[in-house]
Amino acid sequence: MQDRPTILLNPGPVTLSDRVRASLLREDMCHREADFAALMRDIKTRLAAVYSEAEAAFEAVTLTGSGTCAVEAMIDSFSSRERTTLVLSNGVYGERIAAMLAAHRRPCHELRADWREPIDLQRVRTTLAGDATIGQVVAVHNETTTGRLNDLAPLLDLCAKFGVELMLDAVSSFGAEWIDFSHPNLVAVASTGNKCLHGIVGIAFVLARKTLFVHRTSLADGLYLDLFRYQAAQLDGFSPYTPAVHACFALREALAELADLGGWRARGVRYRQLSERVRSRLTQLGVPAYLEGDVYSSMISSFKLPVGWNYQEIHDALRAAGFVIYAGQGSLYQEMFRICTMGDILDQDITRLLTAIEELLCGRARQ
Ligand SMILES: *Cc1c(COP(=O)(O)O)cnc(C)c1O
């Protein structure tokens, strides 16, 4: 296994497959030429087809940037200036959305939960019932801060009951977790090419209901994040600004590979196999999961730092063994670490990882 690259166990960017990496080594392309327009249209079609329920009613609009860029473009383009947007946060990424709404001066109400806790649906219900100004809800699907998969079905039911729209940050779930695009209250979903889709960093996207582009006008207060500008230019495959052309090569290949491997369901199953293996072995080694219960997404797990260890020591030892793990954010740096099974990871990689962790922890115990 000495020819394996360093394995990234962070939640994106991911360890690339050989197939995606090879796609980068092709002739250069100008984004104003017909061949690029054809590539872009292909990517848009494939993005909308990842979930067959999205294909007819949603349009994928791509833009150059990371996941945050897509989330902010969605907020900037679609969040009402008159009605209140309710943000449900239980981690870094939900709080970032509330900060975006504030930066764009949109009326916002944040229901903030502790990072260890689920979204309290009873509180959501009471808030929606008590505030008729709320027109939209924004939530994070897979809260990468801890790896908790927030439950969408009851949230969408509440949105339907109160007649409000849901916009979703699915940056770390699109391509591996179920998203109910058939639900009429789901209007826009933001994600990126370099997490569950296994492309490289550079292209992010928003899947939005086509009707939004027909019946509304943009609310964006700038140019670069205005999804309506991209949508109009991309109808024939072009882009208002220079897109990350090479990231498009990779994304097209990654989407073809995803389809060949069985689509989002198969990817979710594969991720879960690996992450359950990691969680069960670490539990045996005395490193329990950070969250209680069966609440994790298929690919992000968080663990309590074992007593007597700090993150840097564990990180450095595993880095030397060929693995990059991921720290807790903010105050969680002192409490936990994360292991993510996104990317082109083999069974043998996880075997080597678990051996390295065992040797590390047991070596210390023997001293
Ligand atoms: C990674 C991530 C983001 C931000 O994406 P960047 O690519 O780092 O800008 C936003 N939301 C969630 C849930 C994420 O996992």
mmCIF file of C-alpha atoms and ligand atoms in Angstrom:
data_model
loop_
_atom_site.group_PDB
_atom_site.id
_atom_site.type_symbol
_atom_site.label_atom_id
_atom_site.label_comp_id
_atom_site.label_asym_id
_atom_site.label_seq_id
_atom_site.Cartn_x
_atom_site.Cartn_y
_atom_site.Cartn_z
ATOM 1 C CA MET A 1 0.000 0.000 0.000
ATOM 2 C CA GLN A 2 3.046 2.272 -0.110
ATOM 3 C CA ASP A 3 1.808 3.812 -3.362
ATOM 4 C CA ARG A 4 -1.346 5.173 -1.755
ATOM 5 C CA PRO A 5 -1.398 8.961 -1.469
ATOM 6 C CA THR A 6 -1.936 10.718 1.839
ATOM 7 C CA ILE A 7 -5.571 9.924 2.648
ATOM 8 C CA LEU A 8 -7.703 12.955 3.454
ATOM 9 C CA LEU A 9 -10.165 12.213 6.242
ATOM 10 C CA ASN A 10 -11.362 15.811 6.404
ATOM 11 C CA PRO A 11 -14.801 16.725 5.009
ATOM 12 C CA GLY A 12 -13.517 17.992 1.668
ATOM 13 C CA PRO A 13 -11.448 18.595 -0.303
ATOM 14 C CA VAL A 14 -11.307 14.856 -0.848
ATOM 15 C CA THR A 15 -8.778 12.257 -1.938
ATOM 16 C CA LEU A 16 -9.390 12.101 -5.706
ATOM 17 C CA SER A 17 -9.940 8.940 -7.677
ATOM 18 C CA ASP A 18 -7.402 8.238 -10.439
ATOM 19 C CA ARG A 19 -10.172 8.766 -12.962
ATOM 20 C CA VAL A 20 -10.977 12.278 -11.745
ATOM 21 C CA ARG A 21 -7.304 13.190 -11.416
ATOM 22 C CA ALA A 22 -6.620 12.022 -14.966
ATOM 23 C CA SER A 23 -9.445 14.207 -16.275
ATOM 24 C CA LEU A 24 -7.379 17.286 -15.378
ATOM 25 C CA LEU A 25 -4.650 16.345 -17.856
ATOM 26 C CA ARG A 26 -6.401 17.328 -21.031
ATOM 27 C CA GLU A 27 -6.102 20.120 -23.508
ATOM 28 C CA ASP A 28 -6.845 23.585 -22.156
ATOM 29 C CA MET A 29 -10.155 25.184 -22.982
ATOM 30 C CA CYS A 30 -11.467 28.698 -23.440
ATOM 31 C CA HIS A 31 -14.712 29.356 -21.616
ATOM 32 C CA ARG A 32 -16.074 31.381 -24.560
ATOM 33 C CA GLU A 33 -15.886 28.444 -26.971
ATOM 34 C CA ALA A 34 -18.609 26.011 -27.950
ATOM 35 C CA ASP A 35 -16.755 22.993 -26.489
ATOM 36 C CA PHE A 36 -16.775 24.583 -23.049
ATOM 37 C CA ALA A 37 -20.452 25.519 -23.360
ATOM 38 C CA ALA A 38 -21.235 21.881 -24.132
ATOM 39 C CA LEU A 39 -19.231 20.786 -21.081
ATOM 40 C CA MET A 40 -21.079 23.258 -18.850
ATOM 41 C CA ARG A 41 -24.476 22.161 -20.124
ATOM 42 C CA ASP A 42 -23.507 18.550 -19.486
ATOM 43 C CA ILE A 43 -22.480 19.386 -15.909
ATOM 44 C CA LYS A 44 -25.745 21.245 -15.289
ATOM 45 C CA THR A 45 -27.786 18.332 -16.624
ATOM 46 C CA ARG A 46 -25.843 15.824 -14.530
ATOM 47 C CA LEU A 47 -26.131 17.919 -11.358
ATOM 48 C CA ALA A 48 -29.890 18.147 -11.724
ATOM 49 C CA ALA A 49 -30.047 14.384 -12.348
ATOM 50 C CA VAL A 50 -28.121 13.277 -9.230
ATOM 51 C CA TYR A 51 -31.546 13.128 -7.545
ATOM 52 C CA SER A 52 -34.093 12.065 -10.135
ATOM 53 C CA GLU A 53 -36.798 13.940 -8.191
ATOM 54 C CA ALA A 54 -34.972 17.206 -8.940
ATOM 55 C CA GLU A 55 -34.583 16.718 -12.666
ATOM 56 C CA ALA A 56 -37.813 18.245 -13.924
ATOM 57 C CA ALA A 57 -38.384 21.140 -11.548
ATOM 58 C CA PHE A 58 -34.895 22.292 -10.507
ATOM 59 C CA GLU A 59 -32.098 23.985 -12.403
ATOM 60 C CA ALA A 60 -28.449 23.727 -11.398
ATOM 61 C CA VAL A 61 -26.653 27.057 -11.510
ATOM 62 C CA THR A 62 -22.875 26.794 -11.124
ATOM 63 C CA LEU A 63 -20.469 29.421 -9.904
ATOM 64 C CA THR A 64 -16.767 29.601 -9.222
ATOM 65 C CA GLY A 65 -15.929 29.399 -5.555
ATOM 66 C CA SER A 66 -16.162 27.091 -2.564
ATOM 67 C CA GLY A 67 -19.283 25.863 -0.773
ATOM 68 C CA THR A 68 -19.660 29.095 1.171
ATOM 69 C CA CYS A 69 -19.900 30.950 -2.146
ATOM 70 C CA ALA A 70 -22.899 28.841 -3.200
ATOM 71 C CA VAL A 71 -24.627 29.241 0.164
ATOM 72 C CA GLU A 72 -24.105 33.004 0.147
ATOM 73 C CA ALA A 73 -25.274 33.304 -3.475
ATOM 74 C CA MET A 74 -28.464 31.435 -2.526
ATOM 75 C CA ILE A 75 -29.048 33.717 0.472
ATOM 76 C CA ASP A 76 -28.172 36.899 -1.425
ATOM 77 C CA SER A 77 -30.309 36.067 -4.464
ATOM 78 C CA PHE A 78 -33.394 34.626 -2.790
ATOM 79 C CA SER A 79 -33.721 35.877 0.823
ATOM 80 C CA SER A 80 -36.546 38.317 1.208
ATOM 81 C CA ARG A 81 -35.892 41.958 2.066
ATOM 82 C CA GLU A 82 -39.368 42.309 3.612
ATOM 83 C CA ARG A 83 -40.215 39.010 5.247
ATOM 84 C CA THR A 84 -38.137 37.344 7.948
ATOM 85 C CA THR A 85 -35.856 34.401 7.221
ATOM 86 C CA LEU A 86 -35.692 31.874 10.044
ATOM 87 C CA VAL A 87 -32.259 30.270 10.413
ATOM 88 C CA LEU A 88 -31.954 26.994 12.290
ATOM 89 C CA SER A 89 -28.421 26.618 13.572
ATOM 90 C CA ASN A 90 -26.705 23.904 15.578
ATOM 91 C CA GLY A 91 -23.149 24.387 14.442
ATOM 92 C CA VAL A 92 -20.652 26.582 12.656
ATOM 93 C CA TYR A 93 -22.397 26.470 9.288
ATOM 94 C CA GLY A 94 -25.852 27.444 10.499
ATOM 95 C CA GLU A 95 -24.326 30.338 12.402
ATOM 96 C CA ARG A 96 -22.462 31.357 9.239
ATOM 97 C CA ILE A 97 -25.794 31.566 7.376
ATOM 98 C CA ALA A 98 -27.202 33.900 10.050
ATOM 99 C CA ALA A 99 -24.064 36.038 9.644
ATOM 100 C CA MET A 100 -24.633 36.153 5.861
ATOM 101 C CA LEU A 101 -28.208 37.355 6.305
ATOM 102 C CA ALA A 102 -26.977 40.048 8.672
ATOM 103 C CA ALA A 103 -24.220 41.080 6.229
ATOM 104 C CA HIS A 104 -26.793 41.394 3.434
ATOM 105 C CA ARG A 105 -29.160 43.249 5.798
ATOM 106 C CA ARG A 106 -32.064 40.812 5.443
ATOM 107 C CA PRO A 107 -34.590 40.413 8.255
ATOM 108 C CA CYS A 108 -33.432 37.327 10.128
ATOM 109 C CA HIS A 109 -34.369 35.325 13.191
ATOM 110 C CA GLU A 110 -31.850 32.727 14.305
ATOM 111 C CA LEU A 111 -32.922 29.779 16.436
ATOM 112 C CA ARG A 112 -29.561 28.762 17.787
ATOM 113 C CA ALA A 113 -29.047 25.394 19.452
ATOM 114 C CA ASP A 114 -26.044 24.030 21.290
ATOM 115 C CA TRP A 115 -23.655 22.369 18.830
ATOM 116 C CA ARG A 116 -24.257 18.995 20.479
ATOM 117 C CA GLU A 117 -28.022 19.219 20.167
ATOM 118 C CA PRO A 118 -30.511 18.473 17.395
ATOM 119 C CA ILE A 119 -32.741 21.194 16.004
ATOM 120 C CA ASP A 120 -35.673 21.528 18.402
ATOM 121 C CA LEU A 121 -38.700 21.099 16.140
ATOM 122 C CA GLN A 122 -41.080 22.148 18.899
ATOM 123 C CA ARG A 123 -39.280 25.485 19.095
ATOM 124 C CA VAL A 124 -39.417 25.791 15.320
ATOM 125 C CA ARG A 125 -43.163 25.160 15.391
ATOM 126 C CA THR A 126 -43.754 27.716 18.154
ATOM 127 C CA THR A 127 -41.625 30.295 16.356
ATOM 128 C CA LEU A 128 -43.415 29.789 13.035
ATOM 129 C CA ALA A 129 -46.806 29.901 14.767
ATOM 130 C CA GLY A 130 -45.904 33.102 16.626
ATOM 131 C CA ASP A 131 -44.305 35.144 13.861
ATOM 132 C CA ALA A 132 -46.316 35.706 10.688
ATOM 133 C CA THR A 133 -43.500 37.734 9.130
ATOM 134 C CA ILE A 134 -41.437 34.569 8.552
ATOM 135 C CA GLY A 135 -41.508 33.599 4.883
ATOM 136 C CA GLN A 136 -38.468 31.363 4.575
ATOM 137 C CA VAL A 137 -36.484 28.901 6.633
ATOM 138 C CA VAL A 138 -32.804 28.077 6.069
ATOM 139 C CA ALA A 139 -31.195 24.975 7.543
ATOM 140 C CA VAL A 140 -27.995 22.989 7.279
ATOM 141 C CA HIS A 141 -28.559 19.385 6.265
ATOM 142 C CA ASN A 142 -25.389 17.665 7.444
ATOM 143 C CA GLU A 143 -23.895 19.905 10.151
ATOM 144 C CA THR A 144 -20.232 19.254 9.480
ATOM 145 C CA THR A 145 -19.251 20.771 12.845
ATOM 146 C CA THR A 146 -20.241 17.526 14.556
ATOM 147 C CA GLY A 147 -21.415 15.221 11.756
ATOM 148 C CA ARG A 148 -25.046 15.367 12.851
ATOM 149 C CA LEU A 149 -27.512 14.824 9.998
ATOM 150 C CA ASN A 150 -30.405 17.183 10.686
ATOM 151 C CA ASP A 151 -33.747 15.532 10.027
ATOM 152 C CA LEU A 152 -35.321 17.127 6.956
ATOM 153 C CA ALA A 153 -38.658 15.322 6.713
ATOM 154 C CA PRO A 154 -40.324 16.774 9.833
ATOM 155 C CA LEU A 155 -38.843 20.173 9.032
ATOM 156 C CA LEU A 156 -40.326 20.136 5.543
ATOM 157 C CA ASP A 157 -43.673 19.092 7.054
ATOM 158 C CA LEU A 158 -43.559 22.128 9.343
ATOM 159 C CA CYS A 159 -42.701 24.375 6.397
ATOM 160 C CA ALA A 160 -45.718 23.013 4.543
ATOM 161 C CA LYS A 161 -47.980 23.490 7.551
ATOM 162 C CA PHE A 162 -46.994 27.147 7.909
ATOM 163 C CA GLY A 163 -46.667 27.885 4.204
ATOM 164 C CA VAL A 164 -42.976 28.858 4.254
ATOM 165 C CA GLU A 165 -40.149 27.909 1.917
ATOM 166 C CA LEU A 166 -37.049 25.934 2.849
ATOM 167 C CA MET A 167 -33.557 26.707 1.552
ATOM 168 C CA LEU A 168 -30.889 24.175 2.373
ATOM 169 C CA ASP A 169 -27.137 24.152 2.902
ATOM 170 C CA ALA A 170 -26.391 20.662 1.604
ATOM 171 C CA VAL A 171 -22.710 21.359 1.045
ATOM 172 C CA SER A 172 -21.645 18.181 2.863
ATOM 173 C CA SER A 173 -24.609 15.954 1.984
ATOM 174 C CA PHE A 174 -25.473 16.459 -1.700
ATOM 175 C CA GLY A 175 -24.507 13.278 -3.509
ATOM 176 C CA ALA A 176 -24.699 10.901 -0.539
ATOM 177 C CA GLU A 177 -27.782 11.621 1.610
ATOM 178 C CA TRP A 178 -31.467 11.662 0.775
ATOM 179 C CA ILE A 179 -32.850 15.101 -0.058
ATOM 180 C CA ASP A 180 -36.553 15.227 -0.866
ATOM 181 C CA PHE A 181 -36.587 17.380 -3.990
ATOM 182 C CA SER A 182 -40.181 16.338 -4.615
ATOM 183 C CA HIS A 183 -41.330 18.330 -1.579
ATOM 184 C CA PRO A 184 -42.970 21.530 -2.848
ATOM 185 C CA ASN A 185 -41.659 23.662 0.035
ATOM 186 C CA LEU A 186 -38.016 22.924 -0.814
ATOM 187 C CA VAL A 187 -36.982 25.751 -3.142
ATOM 188 C CA ALA A 188 -33.178 25.880 -3.235
ATOM 189 C CA VAL A 189 -30.224 23.696 -2.256
ATOM 190 C CA ALA A 190 -26.594 24.863 -2.182
ATOM 191 C CA SER A 191 -23.598 22.557 -2.502
ATOM 192 C CA THR A 192 -20.119 22.164 -3.962
ATOM 193 C CA GLY A 193 -18.240 19.902 -6.349
ATOM 194 C CA ASN A 194 -15.493 18.861 -3.961
ATOM 195 C CA LYS A 195 -17.264 17.132 -1.093
ATOM 196 C CA CYS A 196 -19.576 14.143 -1.683
ATOM 197 C CA LEU A 197 -19.313 14.560 -5.462
ATOM 198 C CA HIS A 198 -15.505 13.980 -5.398
ATOM 199 C CA GLY A 199 -14.461 16.788 -7.769
ATOM 200 C CA ILE A 200 -11.766 19.379 -7.076
ATOM 201 C CA VAL A 201 -12.254 22.712 -5.315
ATOM 202 C CA GLY A 202 -13.478 25.529 -7.544
ATOM 203 C CA ILE A 203 -17.013 24.894 -8.722
ATOM 204 C CA ALA A 204 -20.007 25.244 -6.411
ATOM 205 C CA PHE A 205 -23.666 25.265 -7.341
ATOM 206 C CA VAL A 206 -27.230 25.997 -6.303
ATOM 207 C CA LEU A 207 -30.107 23.799 -7.414
ATOM 208 C CA ALA A 208 -33.091 26.096 -7.455
ATOM 209 C CA ARG A 209 -36.674 25.696 -8.579
ATOM 210 C CA LYS A 210 -36.912 26.881 -12.179
ATOM 211 C CA THR A 211 -40.003 28.882 -11.277
ATOM 212 C CA LEU A 212 -37.902 31.169 -9.060
ATOM 213 C CA PHE A 213 -36.032 32.421 -12.121
ATOM 214 C CA VAL A 214 -39.264 32.946 -14.027
ATOM 215 C CA HIS A 215 -41.531 34.510 -11.437
ATOM 216 C CA ARG A 216 -39.105 36.481 -9.284
ATOM 217 C CA THR A 217 -36.356 38.982 -9.739
ATOM 218 C CA SER A 218 -33.016 38.817 -8.054
ATOM 219 C CA LEU A 219 -32.669 40.257 -4.566
ATOM 220 C CA ALA A 220 -28.866 40.174 -4.744
ATOM 221 C CA ASP A 221 -27.142 43.339 -3.661
ATOM 222 C CA GLY A 222 -23.997 42.678 -5.683
ATOM 223 C CA LEU A 223 -23.026 41.170 -9.021
ATOM 224 C CA TYR A 224 -20.773 38.200 -8.437
ATOM 225 C CA LEU A 225 -23.173 36.267 -6.202
ATOM 226 C CA ASP A 226 -26.274 37.049 -8.239
ATOM 227 C CA LEU A 227 -27.594 33.647 -9.318
ATOM 228 C CA PHE A 228 -29.984 35.231 -11.819
ATOM 229 C CA ARG A 229 -27.019 36.487 -13.869
ATOM 230 C CA TYR A 230 -25.461 33.020 -13.953
ATOM 231 C CA GLN A 231 -28.766 31.357 -14.735
ATOM 232 C CA ALA A 232 -29.394 33.625 -17.730
ATOM 233 C CA ALA A 233 -25.875 33.229 -19.151
ATOM 234 C CA GLN A 234 -25.802 29.471 -18.565
ATOM 235 C CA LEU A 235 -28.927 28.723 -20.554
ATOM 236 C CA ASP A 236 -26.596 28.263 -23.526
ATOM 237 C CA GLY A 237 -23.642 27.024 -21.429
ATOM 238 C CA PHE A 238 -21.747 30.257 -20.937
ATOM 239 C CA SER A 239 -20.866 32.148 -17.818
ATOM 240 C CA PRO A 240 -20.876 35.869 -17.030
ATOM 241 C CA TYR A 241 -17.344 35.632 -15.547
ATOM 242 C CA THR A 242 -14.407 33.280 -16.093
ATOM 243 C CA PRO A 243 -15.298 29.939 -14.508
ATOM 244 C CA ALA A 244 -12.773 27.503 -12.970
ATOM 245 C CA VAL A 245 -12.394 25.582 -16.239
ATOM 246 C CA HIS A 246 -10.233 22.752 -14.876
ATOM 247 C CA ALA A 247 -12.565 22.243 -11.951
ATOM 248 C CA CYS A 248 -15.287 21.737 -14.562
ATOM 249 C CA PHE A 249 -13.249 18.930 -16.184
ATOM 250 C CA ALA A 250 -12.985 17.254 -12.805
ATOM 251 C CA LEU A 251 -16.626 17.807 -11.872
ATOM 252 C CA ARG A 252 -17.909 16.329 -15.120
ATOM 253 C CA GLU A 253 -15.764 13.233 -14.638
ATOM 254 C CA ALA A 254 -16.726 12.974 -10.949
ATOM 255 C CA LEU A 255 -20.427 13.120 -11.841
ATOM 256 C CA ALA A 256 -19.957 10.426 -14.508
ATOM 257 C CA GLU A 257 -18.101 8.291 -11.972
ATOM 258 C CA LEU A 258 -20.841 8.795 -9.366
ATOM 259 C CA ALA A 259 -23.451 7.614 -11.870
ATOM 260 C CA ASP A 260 -21.305 4.602 -12.889
ATOM 261 C CA LEU A 261 -20.895 3.588 -9.241
ATOM 262 C CA GLY A 262 -24.631 3.586 -8.556
ATOM 263 C CA GLY A 263 -25.451 7.196 -7.719
ATOM 264 C CA TRP A 264 -26.032 8.919 -4.385
ATOM 265 C CA ARG A 265 -27.598 5.889 -2.661
ATOM 266 C CA ALA A 266 -24.625 3.628 -3.358
ATOM 267 C CA ARG A 267 -22.243 6.395 -2.310
ATOM 268 C CA GLY A 268 -24.080 6.853 0.979
ATOM 269 C CA VAL A 269 -23.972 3.099 1.647
ATOM 270 C CA ARG A 270 -20.249 2.982 0.904
ATOM 271 C CA TYR A 271 -19.519 5.976 3.150
ATOM 272 C CA ARG A 272 -21.557 4.453 5.970
ATOM 273 C CA GLN A 273 -19.767 1.095 5.761
ATOM 274 C CA LEU A 274 -16.444 2.839 6.267
ATOM 275 C CA SER A 275 -17.542 5.270 8.949
ATOM 276 C CA GLU A 276 -19.336 2.587 10.980
ATOM 277 C CA ARG A 277 -16.175 0.533 10.892
ATOM 278 C CA VAL A 278 -14.208 3.496 12.205
ATOM 279 C CA ARG A 279 -16.745 4.303 14.930
ATOM 280 C CA SER A 280 -17.050 0.753 16.188
ATOM 281 C CA ARG A 281 -13.265 0.193 16.366
ATOM 282 C CA LEU A 282 -12.623 3.527 18.057
ATOM 283 C CA THR A 283 -15.317 2.757 20.630
ATOM 284 C CA GLN A 284 -13.524 -0.523 21.386
ATOM 285 C CA LEU A 285 -10.303 1.428 21.786
ATOM 286 C CA GLY A 286 -11.925 3.725 24.357
ATOM 287 C CA VAL A 287 -12.534 6.657 21.994
ATOM 288 C CA PRO A 288 -16.310 7.151 22.015
ATOM 289 C CA ALA A 289 -18.365 9.098 19.521
ATOM 290 C CA TYR A 290 -18.903 12.744 20.479
ATOM 291 C CA LEU A 291 -22.658 12.719 19.845
ATOM 292 C CA GLU A 292 -25.085 10.305 21.449
ATOM 293 C CA GLY A 293 -27.418 8.082 19.491
ATOM 294 C CA ASP A 294 -27.767 7.124 15.872
ATOM 295 C CA VAL A 295 -27.523 10.684 14.598
ATOM 296 C CA TYR A 296 -24.498 10.757 12.334
ATOM 297 C CA SER A 297 -24.505 11.355 8.621
ATOM 298 C CA SER A 298 -23.099 8.562 6.497
ATOM 299 C CA MET A 299 -19.599 9.999 6.334
ATOM 300 C CA ILE A 300 -18.716 12.470 9.106
ATOM 301 C CA SER A 301 -18.014 11.186 12.607
ATOM 302 C CA SER A 302 -16.799 13.105 15.645
ATOM 303 C CA PHE A 303 -14.956 11.595 18.603
ATOM 304 C CA LYS A 304 -14.129 12.703 22.113
ATOM 305 C CA LEU A 305 -10.418 13.340 22.460
ATOM 306 C CA PRO A 306 -9.056 10.517 24.590
ATOM 307 C CA VAL A 307 -8.012 11.527 28.100
ATOM 308 C CA GLY A 308 -4.372 12.585 28.268
ATOM 309 C CA TRP A 309 -4.109 13.418 24.558
ATOM 310 C CA ASN A 310 -4.336 16.678 22.719
ATOM 311 C CA TYR A 311 -5.457 16.981 19.126
ATOM 312 C CA GLN A 312 -2.082 17.988 17.735
ATOM 313 C CA GLU A 313 -0.351 14.853 19.012
ATOM 314 C CA ILE A 314 -2.924 12.552 17.449
ATOM 315 C CA HIS A 315 -3.002 14.564 14.231
ATOM 316 C CA ASP A 316 0.782 14.576 13.851
ATOM 317 C CA ALA A 317 1.172 10.859 14.496
ATOM 318 C CA LEU A 318 -1.553 9.975 11.980
ATOM 319 C CA ARG A 319 -0.191 12.458 9.475
ATOM 320 C CA ALA A 320 3.163 10.656 9.673
ATOM 321 C CA ALA A 321 1.269 7.416 9.008
ATOM 322 C CA GLY A 322 -0.320 8.898 5.862
ATOM 323 C CA PHE A 323 -3.670 10.265 7.094
ATOM 324 C CA VAL A 324 -5.128 13.729 7.606
ATOM 325 C CA ILE A 325 -7.772 13.870 10.329
ATOM 326 C CA TYR A 326 -9.747 16.992 11.191
ATOM 327 C CA ALA A 327 -9.868 19.131 14.331
ATOM 328 C CA GLY A 328 -12.924 20.340 16.204
ATOM 329 C CA GLN A 329 -13.881 23.937 15.352
ATOM 330 C CA GLY A 330 -13.757 26.771 17.873
ATOM 331 C CA SER A 331 -13.941 25.602 21.466
ATOM 332 C CA LEU A 332 -14.444 22.018 20.294
ATOM 333 C CA TYR A 333 -10.728 21.920 19.403
ATOM 334 C CA GLN A 334 -10.052 20.958 23.025
ATOM 335 C CA GLU A 335 -12.801 18.353 23.133
ATOM 336 C CA MET A 336 -13.063 16.367 19.932
ATOM 337 C CA PHE A 337 -11.755 15.486 16.497
ATOM 338 C CA ARG A 338 -13.414 14.371 13.274
ATOM 339 C CA ILE A 339 -12.910 11.593 10.759
ATOM 340 C CA CYS A 340 -14.692 11.796 7.431
ATOM 341 C CA THR A 341 -14.941 8.936 4.935
ATOM 342 C CA MET A 342 -15.659 11.112 1.882
ATOM 343 C CA GLY A 343 -13.446 10.648 -1.173
ATOM 344 C CA ASP A 344 -11.754 7.747 -2.910
ATOM 345 C CA ILE A 345 -11.005 5.690 0.198
ATOM 346 C CA LEU A 346 -10.314 1.962 0.046
ATOM 347 C CA ASP A 347 -11.093 -0.679 2.682
ATOM 348 C CA GLN A 348 -7.338 -1.146 3.106
ATOM 349 C CA ASP A 349 -6.913 2.558 3.862
ATOM 350 C CA ILE A 350 -9.298 2.208 6.793
ATOM 351 C CA THR A 351 -7.541 -0.968 7.938
ATOM 352 C CA ARG A 352 -4.230 0.911 7.972
ATOM 353 C CA LEU A 353 -5.825 3.881 9.730
ATOM 354 C CA LEU A 354 -7.305 1.748 12.496
ATOM 355 C CA THR A 355 -3.992 -0.062 12.996
ATOM 356 C CA ALA A 356 -2.185 3.266 13.231
ATOM 357 C CA ILE A 357 -4.676 4.578 15.807
ATOM 358 C CA GLU A 358 -4.455 1.395 17.845
ATOM 359 C CA GLU A 359 -0.650 1.455 17.861
ATOM 360 C CA LEU A 360 -0.668 5.103 18.840
ATOM 361 C CA LEU A 361 -3.111 4.779 21.734
ATOM 362 C CA CYS A 362 -1.830 1.448 23.014
ATOM 363 C CA GLY A 363 1.797 2.561 22.716
ATOM 364 C CA ARG A 364 1.066 5.430 25.092
ATOM 365 C CA ALA A 365 -0.843 3.143 27.449
ATOM 366 C CA ARG A 366 2.164 0.811 27.694
ATOM 367 C CA GLN A 367 4.591 3.532 28.717
HETATM 368 C C1 LIG B 1 -17.757 22.701 3.956
HETATM 369 C C2 LIG B 1 -19.086 23.288 4.310
HETATM 370 C C3 LIG B 1 -19.437 24.609 4.003
HETATM 371 C C4 LIG B 1 -18.455 25.591 3.447
HETATM 372 O O1 LIG B 1 -17.819 25.153 2.326
HETATM 373 P P1 LIG B 1 -16.407 25.779 1.898
HETATM 374 O O2 LIG B 1 -16.126 24.964 0.702
HETATM 375 O O3 LIG B 1 -15.452 25.541 3.038
HETATM 376 O O4 LIG B 1 -16.611 27.205 1.628
HETATM 377 C C5 LIG B 1 -20.718 25.040 4.277
HETATM 378 N N1 LIG B 1 -21.615 24.237 4.849
HETATM 379 C C6 LIG B 1 -21.324 22.965 5.186
HETATM 380 C C7 LIG B 1 -22.373 22.124 5.817
HETATM 381 C C8 LIG B 1 -20.047 22.455 4.932
HETATM 382 O O5 LIG B 1 -19.738 21.196 5.271
#
